[in-house]
CSV table of C-alpha atoms and ligand atoms in Angstrom, one decimal:
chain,number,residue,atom,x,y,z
A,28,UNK,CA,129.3,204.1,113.1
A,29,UNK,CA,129.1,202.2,109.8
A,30,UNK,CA,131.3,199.0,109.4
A,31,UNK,CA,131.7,195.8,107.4
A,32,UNK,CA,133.2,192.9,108.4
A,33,UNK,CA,132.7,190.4,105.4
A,34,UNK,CA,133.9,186.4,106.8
A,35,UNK,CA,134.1,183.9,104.0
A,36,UNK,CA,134.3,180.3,104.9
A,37,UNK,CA,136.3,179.1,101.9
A,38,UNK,CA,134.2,176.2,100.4
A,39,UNK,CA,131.6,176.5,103.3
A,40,UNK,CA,128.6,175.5,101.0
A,41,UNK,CA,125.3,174.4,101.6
A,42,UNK,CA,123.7,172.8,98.6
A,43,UNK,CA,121.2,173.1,96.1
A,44,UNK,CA,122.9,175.0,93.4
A,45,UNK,CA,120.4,175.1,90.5
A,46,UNK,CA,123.2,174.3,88.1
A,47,UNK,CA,124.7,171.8,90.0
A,48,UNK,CA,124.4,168.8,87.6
A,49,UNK,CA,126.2,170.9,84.9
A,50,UNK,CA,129.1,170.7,86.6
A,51,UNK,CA,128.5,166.8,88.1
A,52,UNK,CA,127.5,167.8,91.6
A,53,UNK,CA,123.9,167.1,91.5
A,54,UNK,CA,123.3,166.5,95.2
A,55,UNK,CA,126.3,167.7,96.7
A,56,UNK,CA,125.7,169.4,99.9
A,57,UNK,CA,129.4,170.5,102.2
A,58,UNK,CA,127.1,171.5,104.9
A,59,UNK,CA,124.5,169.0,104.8
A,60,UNK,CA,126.7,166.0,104.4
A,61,UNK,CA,128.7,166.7,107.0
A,62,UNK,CA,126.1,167.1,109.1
A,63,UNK,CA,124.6,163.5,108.2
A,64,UNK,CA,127.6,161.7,108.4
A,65,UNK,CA,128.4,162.8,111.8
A,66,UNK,CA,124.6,162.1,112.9
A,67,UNK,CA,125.2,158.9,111.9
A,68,UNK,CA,128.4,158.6,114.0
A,69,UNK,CA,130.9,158.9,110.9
A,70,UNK,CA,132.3,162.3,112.4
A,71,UNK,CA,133.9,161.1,115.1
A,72,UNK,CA,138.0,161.0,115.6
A,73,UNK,CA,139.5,160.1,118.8
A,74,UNK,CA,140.9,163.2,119.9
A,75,UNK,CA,139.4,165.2,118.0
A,76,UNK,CA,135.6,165.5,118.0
A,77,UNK,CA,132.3,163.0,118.3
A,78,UNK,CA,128.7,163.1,117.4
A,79,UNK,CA,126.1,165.6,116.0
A,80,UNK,CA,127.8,168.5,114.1
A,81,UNK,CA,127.5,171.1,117.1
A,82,UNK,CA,127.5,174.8,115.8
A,83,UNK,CA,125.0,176.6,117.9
A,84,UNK,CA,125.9,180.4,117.2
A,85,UNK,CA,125.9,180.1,113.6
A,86,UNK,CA,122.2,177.8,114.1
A,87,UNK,CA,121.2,181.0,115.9
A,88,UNK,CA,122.5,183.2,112.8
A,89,UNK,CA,120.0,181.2,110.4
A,90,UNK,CA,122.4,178.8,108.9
A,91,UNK,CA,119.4,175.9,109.5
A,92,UNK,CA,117.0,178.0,107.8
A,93,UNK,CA,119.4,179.2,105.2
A,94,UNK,CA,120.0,175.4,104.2
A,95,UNK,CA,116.6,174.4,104.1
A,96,UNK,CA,116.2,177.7,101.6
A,97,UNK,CA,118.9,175.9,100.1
A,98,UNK,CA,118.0,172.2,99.5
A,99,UNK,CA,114.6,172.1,100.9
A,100,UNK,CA,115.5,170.0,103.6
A,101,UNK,CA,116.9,170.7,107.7
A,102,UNK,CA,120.6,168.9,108.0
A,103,UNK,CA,120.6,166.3,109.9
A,104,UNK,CA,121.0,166.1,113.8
A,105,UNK,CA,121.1,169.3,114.0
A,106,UNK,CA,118.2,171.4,116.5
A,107,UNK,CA,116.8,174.1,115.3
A,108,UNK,CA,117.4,177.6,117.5
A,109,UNK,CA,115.0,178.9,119.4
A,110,UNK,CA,115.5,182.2,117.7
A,111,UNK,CA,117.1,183.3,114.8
A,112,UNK,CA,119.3,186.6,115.6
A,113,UNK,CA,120.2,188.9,112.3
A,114,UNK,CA,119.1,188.5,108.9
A,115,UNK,CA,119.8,185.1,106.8
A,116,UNK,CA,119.3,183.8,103.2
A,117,UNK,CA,121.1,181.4,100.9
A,118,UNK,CA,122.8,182.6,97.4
A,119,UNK,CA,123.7,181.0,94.3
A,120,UNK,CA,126.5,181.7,92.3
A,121,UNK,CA,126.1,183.5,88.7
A,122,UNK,CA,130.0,183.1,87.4
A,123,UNK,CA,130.7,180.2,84.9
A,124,UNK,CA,133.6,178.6,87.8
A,125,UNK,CA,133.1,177.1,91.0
A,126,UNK,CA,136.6,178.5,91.8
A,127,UNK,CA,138.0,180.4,94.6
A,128,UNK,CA,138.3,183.9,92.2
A,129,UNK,CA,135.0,183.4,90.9
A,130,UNK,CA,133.4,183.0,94.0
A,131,UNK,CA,135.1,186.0,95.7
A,132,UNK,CA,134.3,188.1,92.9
A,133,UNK,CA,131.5,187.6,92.6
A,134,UNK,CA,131.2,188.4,96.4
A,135,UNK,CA,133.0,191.4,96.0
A,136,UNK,CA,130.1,192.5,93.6
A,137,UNK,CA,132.1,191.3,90.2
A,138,UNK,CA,131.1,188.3,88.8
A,139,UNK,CA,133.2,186.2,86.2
A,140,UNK,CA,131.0,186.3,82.9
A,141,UNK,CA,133.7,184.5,81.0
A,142,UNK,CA,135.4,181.0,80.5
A,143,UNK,CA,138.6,180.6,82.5
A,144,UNK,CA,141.1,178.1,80.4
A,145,UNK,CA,141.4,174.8,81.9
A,146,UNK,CA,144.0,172.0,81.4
A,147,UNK,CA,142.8,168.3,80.5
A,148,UNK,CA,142.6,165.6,82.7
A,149,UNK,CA,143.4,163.0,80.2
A,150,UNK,CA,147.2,162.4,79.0
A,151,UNK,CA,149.3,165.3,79.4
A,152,UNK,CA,148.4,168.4,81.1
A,153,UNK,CA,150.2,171.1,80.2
A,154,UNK,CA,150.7,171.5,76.2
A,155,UNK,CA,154.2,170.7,75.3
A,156,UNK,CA,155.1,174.1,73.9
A,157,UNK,CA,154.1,175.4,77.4
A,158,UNK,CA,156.1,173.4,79.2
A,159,UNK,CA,159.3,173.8,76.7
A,160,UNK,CA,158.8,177.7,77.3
A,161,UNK,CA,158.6,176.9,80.9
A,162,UNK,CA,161.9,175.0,81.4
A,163,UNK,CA,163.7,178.0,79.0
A,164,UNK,CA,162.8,180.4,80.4
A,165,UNK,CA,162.0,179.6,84.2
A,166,UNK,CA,165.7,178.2,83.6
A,167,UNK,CA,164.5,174.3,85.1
A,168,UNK,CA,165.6,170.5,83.7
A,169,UNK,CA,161.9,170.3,83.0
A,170,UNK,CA,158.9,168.9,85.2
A,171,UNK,CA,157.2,166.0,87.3
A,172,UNK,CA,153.6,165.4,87.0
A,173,UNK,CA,152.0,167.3,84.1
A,174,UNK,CA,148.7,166.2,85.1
A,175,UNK,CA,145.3,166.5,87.6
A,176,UNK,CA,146.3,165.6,91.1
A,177,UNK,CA,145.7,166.3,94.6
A,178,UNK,CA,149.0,168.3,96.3
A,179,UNK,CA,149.6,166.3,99.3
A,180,UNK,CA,149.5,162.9,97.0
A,181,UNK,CA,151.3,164.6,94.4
A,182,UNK,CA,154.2,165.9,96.5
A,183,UNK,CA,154.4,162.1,98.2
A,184,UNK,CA,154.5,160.7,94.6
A,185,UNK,CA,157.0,162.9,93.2
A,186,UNK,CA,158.6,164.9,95.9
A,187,UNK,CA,161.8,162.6,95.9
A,188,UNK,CA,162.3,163.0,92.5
A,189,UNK,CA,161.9,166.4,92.7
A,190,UNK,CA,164.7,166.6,95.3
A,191,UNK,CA,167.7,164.4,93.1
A,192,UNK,CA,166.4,166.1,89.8
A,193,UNK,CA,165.5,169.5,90.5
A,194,UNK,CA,162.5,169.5,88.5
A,195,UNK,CA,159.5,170.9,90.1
A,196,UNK,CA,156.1,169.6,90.5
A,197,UNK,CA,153.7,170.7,88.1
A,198,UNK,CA,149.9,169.8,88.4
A,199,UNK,CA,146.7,171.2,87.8
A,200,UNK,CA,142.8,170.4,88.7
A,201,UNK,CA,139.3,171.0,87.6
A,202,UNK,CA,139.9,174.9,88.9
A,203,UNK,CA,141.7,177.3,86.3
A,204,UNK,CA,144.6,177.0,87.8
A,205,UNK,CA,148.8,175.9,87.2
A,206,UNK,CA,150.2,174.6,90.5
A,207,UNK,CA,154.0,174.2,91.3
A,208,UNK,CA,155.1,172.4,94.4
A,209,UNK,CA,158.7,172.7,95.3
A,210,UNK,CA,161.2,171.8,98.2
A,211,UNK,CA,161.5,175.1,100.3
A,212,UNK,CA,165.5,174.2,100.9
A,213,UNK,CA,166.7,172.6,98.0
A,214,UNK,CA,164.6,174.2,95.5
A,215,UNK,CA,164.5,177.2,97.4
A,216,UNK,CA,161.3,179.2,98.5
A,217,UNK,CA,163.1,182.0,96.4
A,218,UNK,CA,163.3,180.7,93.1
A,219,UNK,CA,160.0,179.2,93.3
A,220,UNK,CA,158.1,182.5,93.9
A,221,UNK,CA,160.2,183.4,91.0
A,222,UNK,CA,159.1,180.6,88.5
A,223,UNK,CA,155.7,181.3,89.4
A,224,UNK,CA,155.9,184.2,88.5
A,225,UNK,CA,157.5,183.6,84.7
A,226,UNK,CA,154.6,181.3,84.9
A,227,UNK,CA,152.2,183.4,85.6
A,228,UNK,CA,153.0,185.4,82.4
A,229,UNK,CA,153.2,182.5,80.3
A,230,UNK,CA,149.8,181.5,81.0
A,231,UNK,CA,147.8,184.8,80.2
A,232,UNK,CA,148.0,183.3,77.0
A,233,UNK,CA,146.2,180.0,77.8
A,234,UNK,CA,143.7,182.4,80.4
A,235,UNK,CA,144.6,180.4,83.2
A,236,UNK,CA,143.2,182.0,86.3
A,237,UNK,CA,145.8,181.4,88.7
A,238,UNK,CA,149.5,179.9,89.4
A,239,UNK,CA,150.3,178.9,92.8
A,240,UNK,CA,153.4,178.3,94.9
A,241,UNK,CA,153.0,175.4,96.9
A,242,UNK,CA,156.2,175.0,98.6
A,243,UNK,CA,156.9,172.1,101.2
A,244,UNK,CA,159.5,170.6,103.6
A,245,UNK,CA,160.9,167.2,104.4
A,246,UNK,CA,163.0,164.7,104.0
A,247,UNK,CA,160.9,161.9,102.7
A,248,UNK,CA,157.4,160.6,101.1
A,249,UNK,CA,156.3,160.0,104.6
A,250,UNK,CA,157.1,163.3,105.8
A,251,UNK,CA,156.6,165.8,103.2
A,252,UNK,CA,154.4,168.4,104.5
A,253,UNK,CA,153.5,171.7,102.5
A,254,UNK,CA,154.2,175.3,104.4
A,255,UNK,CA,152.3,177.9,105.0
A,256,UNK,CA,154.0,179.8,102.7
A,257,UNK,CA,151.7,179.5,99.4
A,258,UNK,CA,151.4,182.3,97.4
A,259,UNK,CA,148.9,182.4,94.6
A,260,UNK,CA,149.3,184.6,91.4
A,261,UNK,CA,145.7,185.7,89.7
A,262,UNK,CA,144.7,187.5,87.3
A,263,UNK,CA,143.1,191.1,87.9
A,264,UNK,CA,139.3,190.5,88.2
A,265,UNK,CA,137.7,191.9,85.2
A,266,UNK,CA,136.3,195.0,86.8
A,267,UNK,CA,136.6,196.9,89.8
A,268,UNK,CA,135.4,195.3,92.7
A,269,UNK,CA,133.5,196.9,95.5
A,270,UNK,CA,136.7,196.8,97.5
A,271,UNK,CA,138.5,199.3,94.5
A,272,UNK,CA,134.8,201.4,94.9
A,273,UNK,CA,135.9,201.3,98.6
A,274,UNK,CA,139.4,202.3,98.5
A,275,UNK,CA,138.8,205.0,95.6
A,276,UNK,CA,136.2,206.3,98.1
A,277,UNK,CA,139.0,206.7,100.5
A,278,UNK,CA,137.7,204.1,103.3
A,279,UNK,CA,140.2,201.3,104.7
A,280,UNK,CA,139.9,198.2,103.1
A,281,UNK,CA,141.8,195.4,105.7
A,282,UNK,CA,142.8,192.5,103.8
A,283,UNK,CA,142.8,189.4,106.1
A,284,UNK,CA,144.5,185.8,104.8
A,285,UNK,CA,144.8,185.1,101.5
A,286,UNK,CA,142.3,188.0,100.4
A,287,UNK,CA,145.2,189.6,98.9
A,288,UNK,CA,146.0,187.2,96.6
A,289,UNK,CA,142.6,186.1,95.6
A,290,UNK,CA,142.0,190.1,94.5
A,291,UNK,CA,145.7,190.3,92.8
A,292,UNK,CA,146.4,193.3,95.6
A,293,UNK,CA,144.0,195.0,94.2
A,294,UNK,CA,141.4,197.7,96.4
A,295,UNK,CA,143.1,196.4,99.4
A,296,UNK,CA,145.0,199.6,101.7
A,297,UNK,CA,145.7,196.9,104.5
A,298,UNK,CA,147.1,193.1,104.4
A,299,UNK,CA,147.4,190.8,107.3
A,300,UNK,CA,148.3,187.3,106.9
A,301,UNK,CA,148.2,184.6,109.0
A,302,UNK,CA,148.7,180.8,109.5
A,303,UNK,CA,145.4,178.7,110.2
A,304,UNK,CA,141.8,179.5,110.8
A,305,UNK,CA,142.0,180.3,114.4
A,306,UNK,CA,144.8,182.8,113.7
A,307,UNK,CA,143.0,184.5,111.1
A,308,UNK,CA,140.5,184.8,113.4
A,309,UNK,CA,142.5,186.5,115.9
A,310,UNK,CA,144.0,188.5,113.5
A,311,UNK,CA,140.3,189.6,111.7
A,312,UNK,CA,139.3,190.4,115.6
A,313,UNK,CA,142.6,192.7,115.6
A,314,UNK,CA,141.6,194.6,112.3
A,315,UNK,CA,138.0,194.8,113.5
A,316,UNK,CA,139.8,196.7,116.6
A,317,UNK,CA,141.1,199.1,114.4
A,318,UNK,CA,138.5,199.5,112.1
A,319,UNK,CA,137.0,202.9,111.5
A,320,UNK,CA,133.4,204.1,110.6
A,321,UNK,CA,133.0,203.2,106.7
A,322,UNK,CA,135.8,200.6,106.6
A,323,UNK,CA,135.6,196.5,105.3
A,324,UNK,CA,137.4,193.8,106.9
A,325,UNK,CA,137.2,191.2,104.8
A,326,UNK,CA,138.7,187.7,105.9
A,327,UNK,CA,139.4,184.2,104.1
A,328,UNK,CA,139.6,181.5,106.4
A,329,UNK,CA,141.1,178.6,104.1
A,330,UNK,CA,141.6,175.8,106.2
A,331,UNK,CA,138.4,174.7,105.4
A,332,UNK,CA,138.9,174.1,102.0
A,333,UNK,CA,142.4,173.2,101.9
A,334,UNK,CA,142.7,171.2,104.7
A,335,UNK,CA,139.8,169.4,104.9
A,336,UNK,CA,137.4,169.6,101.7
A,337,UNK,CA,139.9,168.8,98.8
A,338,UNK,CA,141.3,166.2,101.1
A,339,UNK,CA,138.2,164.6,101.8
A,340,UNK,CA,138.1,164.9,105.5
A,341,UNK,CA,134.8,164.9,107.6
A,342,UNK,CA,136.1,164.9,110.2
A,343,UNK,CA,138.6,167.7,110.2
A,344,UNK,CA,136.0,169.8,108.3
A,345,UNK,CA,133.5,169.0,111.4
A,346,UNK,CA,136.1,170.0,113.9
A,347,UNK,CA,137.0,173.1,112.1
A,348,UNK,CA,133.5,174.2,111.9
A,349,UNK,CA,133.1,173.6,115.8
A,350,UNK,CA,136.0,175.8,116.7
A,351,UNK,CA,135.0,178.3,114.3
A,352,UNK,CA,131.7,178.8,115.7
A,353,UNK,CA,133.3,178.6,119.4
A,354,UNK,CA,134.6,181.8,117.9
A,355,UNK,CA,131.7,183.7,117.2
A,356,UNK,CA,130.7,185.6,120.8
A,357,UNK,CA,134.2,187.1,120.6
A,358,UNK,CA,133.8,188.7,117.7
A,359,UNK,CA,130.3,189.8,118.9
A,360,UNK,CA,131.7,191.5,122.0
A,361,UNK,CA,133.6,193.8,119.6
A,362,UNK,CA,130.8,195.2,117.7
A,363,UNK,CA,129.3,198.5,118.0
A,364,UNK,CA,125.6,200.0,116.5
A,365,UNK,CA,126.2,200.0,113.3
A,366,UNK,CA,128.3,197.2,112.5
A,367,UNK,CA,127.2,194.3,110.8
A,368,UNK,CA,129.3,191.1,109.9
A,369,UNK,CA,128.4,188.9,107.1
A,370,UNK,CA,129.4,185.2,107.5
A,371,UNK,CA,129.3,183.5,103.6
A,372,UNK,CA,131.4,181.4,101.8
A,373,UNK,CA,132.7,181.3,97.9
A,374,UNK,CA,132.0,177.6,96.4
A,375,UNK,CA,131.3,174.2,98.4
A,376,UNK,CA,134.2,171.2,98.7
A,377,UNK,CA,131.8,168.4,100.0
A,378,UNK,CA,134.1,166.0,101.8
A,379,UNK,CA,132.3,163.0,101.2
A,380,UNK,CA,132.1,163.8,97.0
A,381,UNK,CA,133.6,161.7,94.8
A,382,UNK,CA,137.6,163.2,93.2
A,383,UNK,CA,139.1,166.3,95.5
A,384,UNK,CA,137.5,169.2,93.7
A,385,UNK,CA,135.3,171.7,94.8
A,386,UNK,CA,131.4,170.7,94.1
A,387,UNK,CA,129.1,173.6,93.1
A,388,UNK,CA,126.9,174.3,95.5
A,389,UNK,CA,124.5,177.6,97.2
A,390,UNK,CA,126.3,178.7,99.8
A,391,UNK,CA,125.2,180.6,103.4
A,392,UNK,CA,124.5,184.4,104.0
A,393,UNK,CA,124.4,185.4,107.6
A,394,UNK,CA,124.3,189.2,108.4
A,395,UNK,CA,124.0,190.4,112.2
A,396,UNK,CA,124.8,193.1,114.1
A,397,UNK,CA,123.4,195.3,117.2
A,398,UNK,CA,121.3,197.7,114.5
A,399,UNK,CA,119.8,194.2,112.5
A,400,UNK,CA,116.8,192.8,113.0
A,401,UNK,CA,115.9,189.1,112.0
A,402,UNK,CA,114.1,188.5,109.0
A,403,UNK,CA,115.2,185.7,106.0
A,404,UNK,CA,115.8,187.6,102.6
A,405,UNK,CA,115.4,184.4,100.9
A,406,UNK,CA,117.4,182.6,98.4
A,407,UNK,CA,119.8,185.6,96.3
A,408,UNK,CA,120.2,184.7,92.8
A,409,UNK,CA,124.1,186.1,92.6
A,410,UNK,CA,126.5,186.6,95.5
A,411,UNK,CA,127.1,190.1,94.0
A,412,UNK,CA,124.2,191.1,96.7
A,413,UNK,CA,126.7,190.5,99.0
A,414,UNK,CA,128.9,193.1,97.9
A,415,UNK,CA,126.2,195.4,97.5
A,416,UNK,CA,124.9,195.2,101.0
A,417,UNK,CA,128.5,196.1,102.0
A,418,UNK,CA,128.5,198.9,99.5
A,419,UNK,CA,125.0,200.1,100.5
A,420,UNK,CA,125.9,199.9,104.4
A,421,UNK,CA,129.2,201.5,103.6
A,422,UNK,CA,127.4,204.2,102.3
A,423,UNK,CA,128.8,204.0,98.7
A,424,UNK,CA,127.4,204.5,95.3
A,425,UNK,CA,126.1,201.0,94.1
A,426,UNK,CA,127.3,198.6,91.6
A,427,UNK,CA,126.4,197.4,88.8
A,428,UNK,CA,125.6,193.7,89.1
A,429,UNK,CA,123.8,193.5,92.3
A,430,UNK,CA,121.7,194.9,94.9
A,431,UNK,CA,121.6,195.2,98.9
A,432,UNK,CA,120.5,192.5,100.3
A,433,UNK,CA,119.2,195.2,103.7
B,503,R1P,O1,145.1,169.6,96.1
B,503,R1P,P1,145.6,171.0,96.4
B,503,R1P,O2,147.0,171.2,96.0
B,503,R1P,O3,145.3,171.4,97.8
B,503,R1P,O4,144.9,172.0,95.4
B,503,R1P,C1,143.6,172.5,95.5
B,503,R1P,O5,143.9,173.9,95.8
B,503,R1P,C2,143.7,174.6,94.6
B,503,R1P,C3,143.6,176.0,94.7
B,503,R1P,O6,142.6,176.4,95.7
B,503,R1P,C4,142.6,173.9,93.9
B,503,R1P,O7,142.7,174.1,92.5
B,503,R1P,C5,142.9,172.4,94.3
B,503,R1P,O8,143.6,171.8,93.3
B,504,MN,MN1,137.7,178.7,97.8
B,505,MN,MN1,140.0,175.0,96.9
C-alpha cells in the first residue's frame, strides 16, 4: 500500500527565506515569533490558551530541527523531543509570489516563473477603465473601496454603504488578487458569485491571479461577520501539476478545503469542503479512510492564515496550532505501511509583522509514516520536492522541476 496525504498549513512558515528582504520581510519568522511572544507571556488569552507554544507531536516530527535549518536558531520555549520520528527538512520557495497559488504550485511540483499583476497601494486601485467595464457589465452602481485593505476592516468601513447603495466592496492587497465583499441577503450570495465571475474575465487582461468572493452577514459595523462561503476564482497554473500527472495516471486525487479553488478544479477527481480547521481535519481523516493504494489527499487548512495571520493574532494563531497538533495521533492511528503524510505549508503570515500581508518566509517539511525512518534532508531549495516525493512514492513518472525528497 502506497498513499499520500499531503497537509498544508496555510501560511505556517518558519523563517529564514533567503530572499526575504526583497520582499521587506527580512527577519520575519510565523513560527518563531509566535513562539517568542508566547515565551514571553504575550500568548496568553483568557479562555483561550497561556504560556509556552505547546506542540509536542509536530516537535517530535522535526519541526525544532526544521526551524533551526531554517533560521539557525531553536524558537523559543520550546523543548526539544527526545526523538525525532519521520524525516524533516525546511524549503524555500523558488516562485516570484509569496501568494497562496504560488506556494501551492509550487508544492504541487509547478512553480510560478512569472510576474502576477498587482494593483497599487497608492491612490486608486483598480484603473478606472476597469472599474467602468466592471459596473457595465457586472450590471452594479459602481464600487466602495478601490484600494489595499484588510477584509474584516474593510467590510466594517464600508459595509453600510454597501447595504443603502448596492455597490460592492472592492479591495485588493500585496497578493495578485481582486477581492469583492458583499452582503449575502441584500446583495445576494448569487449575484456575487456571478460578478466574480465577469471579474474574473476582465482581469486576465491585467494577469491578476485571483478574484474572490468574500461574502458576509449583518446588520451593522459592529456585527458584520464574513461567511464561510468564499469562493476564490484562479487562474489555471501554468502547467500540469503533479495532481493532473496523478489523475491522468488514473489514481484518486481527494481534494480537501479550498484545494479546489487554489488548483482552478484542476487534477482533482474528489472535493470535500468544510468550515474551520478542525472540520477539515475530520473531513481529511474521512478521505484518508477511503483512500486507496496510489491515491493523494491533499488538505488546506486556512484558518491559520485567514483567521489569524492577516489579522495579526498571536494568540488565535497559537491556539490554532495547539489544537491542530492535538490532532495528530488521530490521523496516525489511520495509517497503514506504506503511507506517508507530509505536513508543510505554502508562504508565512507572521502575526506580529508590520501591515496584514503574508511575509516571505522557509516554511516546514515533515514526512512520517510506519515505512519512514528519521533522518533530516536538509534545507530543499524549491517546494517542487514536495510534489516529487508524492510523485515518486506514488509511483509516477517524475516531474520536471523537482526531485523526491525520499
Ligand atoms: O484581509 P483578507 O480579506 O482576509 O484578505 C487576505 O486574503 C487574501 C487571499 O488569501 C489575501 O490577499 C489577503 O488580502
Ligand atoms: Mn496561503
Ligand atoms: Mn492569505
Amino acid at each position: 500500500m502506497a498513499r499520500a496525504f499531503l497537509f498544508v498549513l496555510d501560511s505556517f512558515g518558519i523563517g529564514g527565506a533567503p530572499d526575504a528582504d526583497a520582499f521587506g520581510d527580512l527577519g520575519a519568522d510565523t513560527l518563531g515569533h509566535i513562539a517568542e511572544f508566547c515565551a514571553a507571556g504575550a500568548g496568553d488569552r483568557a479562555g483561550l490558551r497561556e504560556g509556552p507554544l505547546q506542540l509536542p507531536n509536530m516537535s517530535a516530527l522535526g519541526l525544532m530541527h526544521a526551524a533551526k535549518l531554517a533560521t539557525g536558531r531553536l524558537p523559543a520555549g520550546m523543548p526539544l523531543p527526545e526523538r525525532v520520528y519521520g524525516v524533516y527538512g525546511a524549503a524555500s520557495e523558488t516562485s516570484r509570489g509569496k501568494d497562496t497559488p504560488s506556494g501551492h504550485w509550487e508544492i504541487a511540483g509547478t512553480p510560478v516563473m512569472f510576474d502576477w499583476g498587482y494593483f497599487p497601494s497608492e491612490g486608486d486601485a483598480f484603473p478606472a477603465e476597469l472599474v467602468e467595464a466592471i459596473c457595465r457589465e457586472g450590471d452594479i452602481p459602481g464600487i466602495l473601496g478601490n484600494c489595499h485593505a484588510s477584509g474584516t476592516e474593510i467590510i466594517a468601513r464600508f459595509g453600510e454603504e454597501h447595504r443603502q447603495s448596492g455597490k460592492p466592496i472592492c479591495y485588493t492587497s500585496s497578493d495578485s488578487v481582486f477581492q469583492i465583499a458583499a452582503h449575502e441577503q441584500s446583495f445576494g450570495l448569487d449575484r456575487l458569485l456571478e460578478l466574480c465571475q465577469v471579474v474574473r474575465r476582465l482581469v486576465d487582461d491585467y494577469s491578476i491571479g485571483r478574484v474572490i468572493a468574500r461574502p458576509f452577514v449583518g446588520d451593522n459595523a459592529q456585527n458584520f461577520t464574513r461567511t464561510g462561503n468564499r469562493r476564490d476564482y484562479s487562474v489555471l497554473p501554468p502547467e500540469p501539476t503533479v495532481l493532473d500527472r496523478l489523475k491522468e495516471a488514473g489514481r484518486k486525487v481527494h481534494a480537501v478545503g479550498k484545494i479546489g479553488d487554489i488548483f482552478a478544479h484542476q487534477g482533482l477527481t474528489k472535493l470535500t469542503k468544510a468550515n474551520g480547521n478542525m472540520a477539515l481535519f475530520d473531513a481529511s481523516l474521512a478521505a484518508i479512510d477511503e483512500a486507496e493504494d496510489g491515491d493523494l489527499v491533499f488538505t488546506n487548512f486556512v484558518d491559520f492564515d485567514m483567521l489569524y495571520g492577516h489579522r495579526r493574532d498571536v494568540p488565535g494563531y497559537a491556539a490554532a496550532l495547539e489544537a491542530f497538533d492535538q490532532r495528530l495521533p488521530d490521523l496516525d492511528r489511520r495509517l497503514k505501511p506504506g503511507d506517508i503524510v507530509i505536513l508543510t505549508a505554502d508562504h508565512g503570515c507572521d502575526p506580529t509583522w508590520r501591515g496584514t500581508d503574508h511575509t516571505r518566509e522557509r516554511v516546514p517539511v515533515l514526512m512520517f509514516g510506519p515505512s519512514l525512518r528519521s533522518r533530516s534532508f536538509g534545507v530543499a531549495n524549491t517546494f517542487a520536492h514536495i510534489g516529487e516525493t508524492v510523485a515518486r512514492h506514488l509511483g509516477i513518472a517524475p516531474g520536471p522541476h523537482g526531485r523526491s525528497l525520499i
